Amino acid sequence: TWTQDNGYLNGNWYWMSTIIGVSNQTINILRTTMPAGAAKNTGIAEIRMVRAFAYYMMMDNYGNVPLDTLYGDFTPKTNTPRAQVFDFVEKEIQACIPFLSEANDVSQYGRPNKWTAYALLAKMYLNAEVYTGTKRYDDCIAACDKVIASGKYSIEPRASYLQMFYPNNGPQMKEFIFAIPYNP
């Protein structure tokens, strides 16, 4: 019963489309202006992960969505089937993993790392049957096992659980796999 006039639907679409557009622009700028090296590879991989996250959210919420990875091409894009968007996001994440940091500390807070990538893959694989028609539960388990085996995350104990929702939460919280910092 939701229509295009629903504020949540429009706001969600606008937010994710903006993330994708800004990511495309940033990737283009970094590729053309940043000197070659590990910092460039990591920076571009992090931005590609943010874009992949936005495409995952669009695919999950809307199904078939326009797939656009080029900056400066303003021609309208037709919707890409959900299964193809899934394939794009999966390949994008897998391509980024070798360049992402393994750190989970203040230096990496608010930035995607390898464990963010595996967690996003796990979310995709958990619902792959809905997105593509093919079950991927074993892939989901393998991705979860990588996050668990990292030893960098844990469920917050009852005593500190509510602190995850405090304004001064941050990298000290070991349950956050990917946090998006906001200015209070």
Short mmCIF file of C-alpha atoms in Angstrom, two decimals:
data_model
loop_
_atom_site.label_atom_id
_atom_site.label_comp_id
_atom_site.label_asym_id
_atom_site.label_seq_id
_atom_site.Cartn_x
_atom_site.Cartn_y
_atom_site.Cartn_z
CA THR A 1 0.00 0.00 0.00
CA TRP A 2 3.01 2.31 0.00
CA THR A 3 3.18 4.72 -2.91
CA GLN A 4 5.80 7.03 -4.36
CA ASP A 5 4.31 9.81 -2.24
CA ASN A 6 5.49 8.20 1.01
CA GLY A 7 8.13 10.41 2.62
CA TYR A 8 10.12 7.48 4.02
CA LEU A 9 10.38 5.81 0.60
CA ASN A 10 11.42 9.02 -1.11
CA GLY A 11 13.86 9.98 1.64
CA ASN A 12 15.44 6.53 1.64
CA TRP A 13 15.81 6.55 -2.15
CA TYR A 14 17.24 10.09 -2.13
CA TRP A 15 19.76 9.25 0.62
CA MET A 16 21.07 6.12 -1.10
CA SER A 17 21.10 7.71 -4.56
CA THR A 18 23.11 10.60 -3.13
CA ILE A 19 25.61 8.20 -1.54
CA ILE A 20 26.04 6.42 -4.89
CA GLY A 21 26.47 9.67 -6.84
CA VAL A 22 28.94 11.16 -4.38
CA SER A 23 30.84 7.85 -4.27
CA ASN A 24 31.07 7.77 -8.07
CA GLN A 25 32.39 11.34 -8.06
CA THR A 26 34.89 10.64 -5.28
CA ILE A 27 36.18 7.46 -6.93
CA ASN A 28 36.66 9.37 -10.18
CA ILE A 29 38.56 12.17 -8.42
CA LEU A 30 40.78 9.77 -6.46
CA ARG A 31 41.57 7.67 -9.53
CA THR A 32 42.66 10.70 -11.53
CA THR A 33 44.38 12.85 -8.90
CA MET A 34 45.76 10.67 -6.10
CA PRO A 35 49.27 9.25 -6.48
CA ALA A 36 49.45 5.49 -6.96
CA GLY A 37 50.06 3.38 -3.88
CA ALA A 38 48.50 1.52 -1.00
CA ALA A 39 46.72 4.60 0.38
CA LYS A 40 45.00 5.16 -2.96
CA ASN A 41 43.97 1.51 -3.24
CA THR A 42 42.59 1.49 0.30
CA GLY A 43 40.79 4.82 -0.07
CA ILE A 44 39.11 3.76 -3.30
CA ALA A 45 38.19 0.37 -1.82
CA GLU A 46 36.57 2.07 1.18
CA ILE A 47 34.51 4.35 -1.07
CA ARG A 48 33.51 1.41 -3.26
CA MET A 49 32.37 -0.41 -0.11
CA VAL A 50 30.19 2.53 0.89
CA ARG A 51 28.70 2.55 -2.61
CA ALA A 52 28.18 -1.24 -2.43
CA PHE A 53 26.39 -0.78 0.89
CA ALA A 54 24.07 1.82 -0.68
CA TYR A 55 23.36 -0.48 -3.62
CA TYR A 56 22.68 -3.34 -1.21
CA MET A 57 20.16 -1.17 0.65
CA MET A 58 18.50 -0.13 -2.63
CA MET A 59 18.36 -3.72 -3.86
CA ASP A 60 16.97 -4.89 -0.53
CA ASN A 61 14.35 -2.14 -0.28
CA TYR A 62 13.30 -1.67 -3.90
CA GLY A 63 14.36 -4.73 -5.95
CA ASN A 64 15.27 -3.65 -9.47
CA VAL A 65 17.19 -0.38 -9.40
CA PRO A 66 19.30 1.68 -11.83
CA LEU A 67 22.95 0.63 -11.73
CA ASP A 68 25.32 3.52 -12.39
CA THR A 69 29.02 3.59 -11.58
CA LEU A 70 30.23 6.35 -13.89
CA TYR A 71 30.66 9.93 -12.81
CA GLY A 72 29.64 12.55 -15.35
CA ASP A 73 27.21 10.39 -17.32
CA PHE A 74 23.86 12.00 -16.62
CA THR A 75 21.74 9.97 -19.02
CA PRO A 76 18.81 8.28 -17.25
CA LYS A 77 19.45 4.63 -16.43
CA THR A 78 16.87 1.90 -16.70
CA ASN A 79 16.30 -0.48 -13.82
CA THR A 80 18.71 -3.38 -13.54
CA PRO A 81 17.20 -6.69 -12.42
CA ARG A 82 17.70 -7.41 -8.73
CA ALA A 83 19.82 -10.52 -9.40
CA GLN A 84 22.25 -8.46 -11.50
CA VAL A 85 22.48 -5.80 -8.80
CA PHE A 86 23.24 -8.61 -6.32
CA ASP A 87 26.03 -9.89 -8.60
CA PHE A 88 27.45 -6.38 -8.96
CA VAL A 89 27.46 -5.76 -5.21
CA GLU A 90 28.98 -9.17 -4.46
CA LYS A 91 31.80 -8.68 -7.00
CA GLU A 92 32.40 -5.14 -5.80
CA ILE A 93 32.79 -6.29 -2.19
CA GLN A 94 35.04 -9.20 -3.13
CA ALA A 95 37.25 -6.89 -5.20
CA CYS A 96 37.61 -4.48 -2.27
CA ILE A 97 38.50 -7.03 0.45
CA PRO A 98 42.24 -7.31 -0.35
CA PHE A 99 42.66 -3.53 0.01
CA LEU A 100 40.63 -3.01 3.20
CA SER A 101 42.16 -2.67 6.63
CA GLU A 102 41.84 -5.38 9.26
CA ALA A 103 41.91 -2.77 12.03
CA ASN A 104 38.93 -2.20 14.29
CA ASP A 105 39.96 0.78 16.36
CA VAL A 106 39.75 4.56 16.42
CA SER A 107 41.85 4.80 13.23
CA GLN A 108 39.21 2.84 11.31
CA TYR A 109 36.05 4.03 13.08
CA GLY A 110 33.41 5.10 10.57
CA ARG A 111 35.31 3.49 7.71
CA PRO A 112 34.60 0.06 6.24
CA ASN A 113 37.17 -2.64 6.91
CA LYS A 114 37.48 -6.30 5.86
CA TRP A 115 35.01 -7.36 8.51
CA THR A 116 32.45 -4.84 7.25
CA ALA A 117 32.82 -6.45 3.84
CA TYR A 118 32.30 -9.97 5.17
CA ALA A 119 29.33 -8.86 7.29
CA LEU A 120 27.69 -7.26 4.26
CA LEU A 121 28.31 -10.41 2.22
CA ALA A 122 26.72 -12.45 5.03
CA LYS A 123 23.61 -10.21 4.94
CA MET A 124 23.39 -10.64 1.18
CA TYR A 125 23.89 -14.40 1.27
CA LEU A 126 21.32 -14.83 4.03
CA ASN A 127 18.62 -13.49 1.69
CA ALA A 128 20.18 -14.50 -1.63
CA GLU A 129 17.22 -16.74 -2.44
CA VAL A 130 14.95 -13.68 -2.37
CA TYR A 131 17.36 -11.59 -4.45
CA THR A 132 18.52 -14.21 -6.98
CA GLY A 133 16.44 -17.36 -6.57
CA THR A 134 19.46 -19.32 -5.26
CA LYS A 135 20.10 -20.25 -1.63
CA ARG A 136 23.55 -19.24 -0.36
CA TYR A 137 23.40 -20.27 3.31
CA ASP A 138 26.83 -21.96 3.27
CA ASP A 139 28.36 -18.75 1.89
CA CYS A 140 26.59 -16.82 4.66
CA ILE A 141 28.08 -19.10 7.31
CA ALA A 142 31.57 -18.78 5.77
CA ALA A 143 31.35 -14.97 5.76
CA CYS A 144 30.11 -14.95 9.38
CA ASP A 145 32.92 -17.31 10.38
CA LYS A 146 35.48 -14.84 8.99
CA VAL A 147 34.06 -12.02 11.11
CA ILE A 148 33.94 -14.23 14.21
CA ALA A 149 37.45 -15.61 13.61
CA SER A 150 38.85 -12.08 13.43
CA GLY A 151 38.31 -11.85 17.20
CA LYS A 152 37.66 -8.12 16.84
CA TYR A 153 33.95 -8.12 17.65
CA SER A 154 31.75 -9.39 20.43
CA ILE A 155 28.25 -8.99 21.75
CA GLU A 156 28.18 -6.19 24.31
CA PRO A 157 27.50 -7.48 27.82
CA ARG A 158 24.25 -6.56 29.52
CA ALA A 159 26.03 -4.02 31.72
CA SER A 160 27.23 -1.92 28.77
CA TYR A 161 24.62 -2.76 26.13
CA LEU A 162 22.70 0.52 26.42
CA GLN A 163 25.96 2.48 26.05
CA MET A 164 25.86 1.59 22.34
CA PHE A 165 23.02 4.10 22.04
CA TYR A 166 24.65 6.93 24.02
CA PRO A 167 25.89 10.04 22.18
CA ASN A 168 29.50 9.26 23.18
CA ASN A 169 29.51 5.72 21.82
CA GLY A 170 32.35 4.94 19.48
CA PRO A 171 35.14 2.55 18.65
CA GLN A 172 35.21 1.24 22.22
CA MET A 173 31.93 -0.58 21.46
CA LYS A 174 32.91 -4.05 20.23
CA GLU A 175 29.52 -4.90 18.74
CA PHE A 176 29.69 -2.28 15.96
CA ILE A 177 30.92 -3.82 12.72
CA PHE A 178 30.29 -0.67 10.68
CA ALA A 179 29.36 2.55 12.42
CA ILE A 180 28.32 5.75 10.72
CA PRO A 181 29.42 8.66 12.93
CA TYR A 182 27.01 11.55 13.21
CA ASN A 183 27.54 14.98 14.70
CA PRO A 184 25.19 15.23 17.70
#
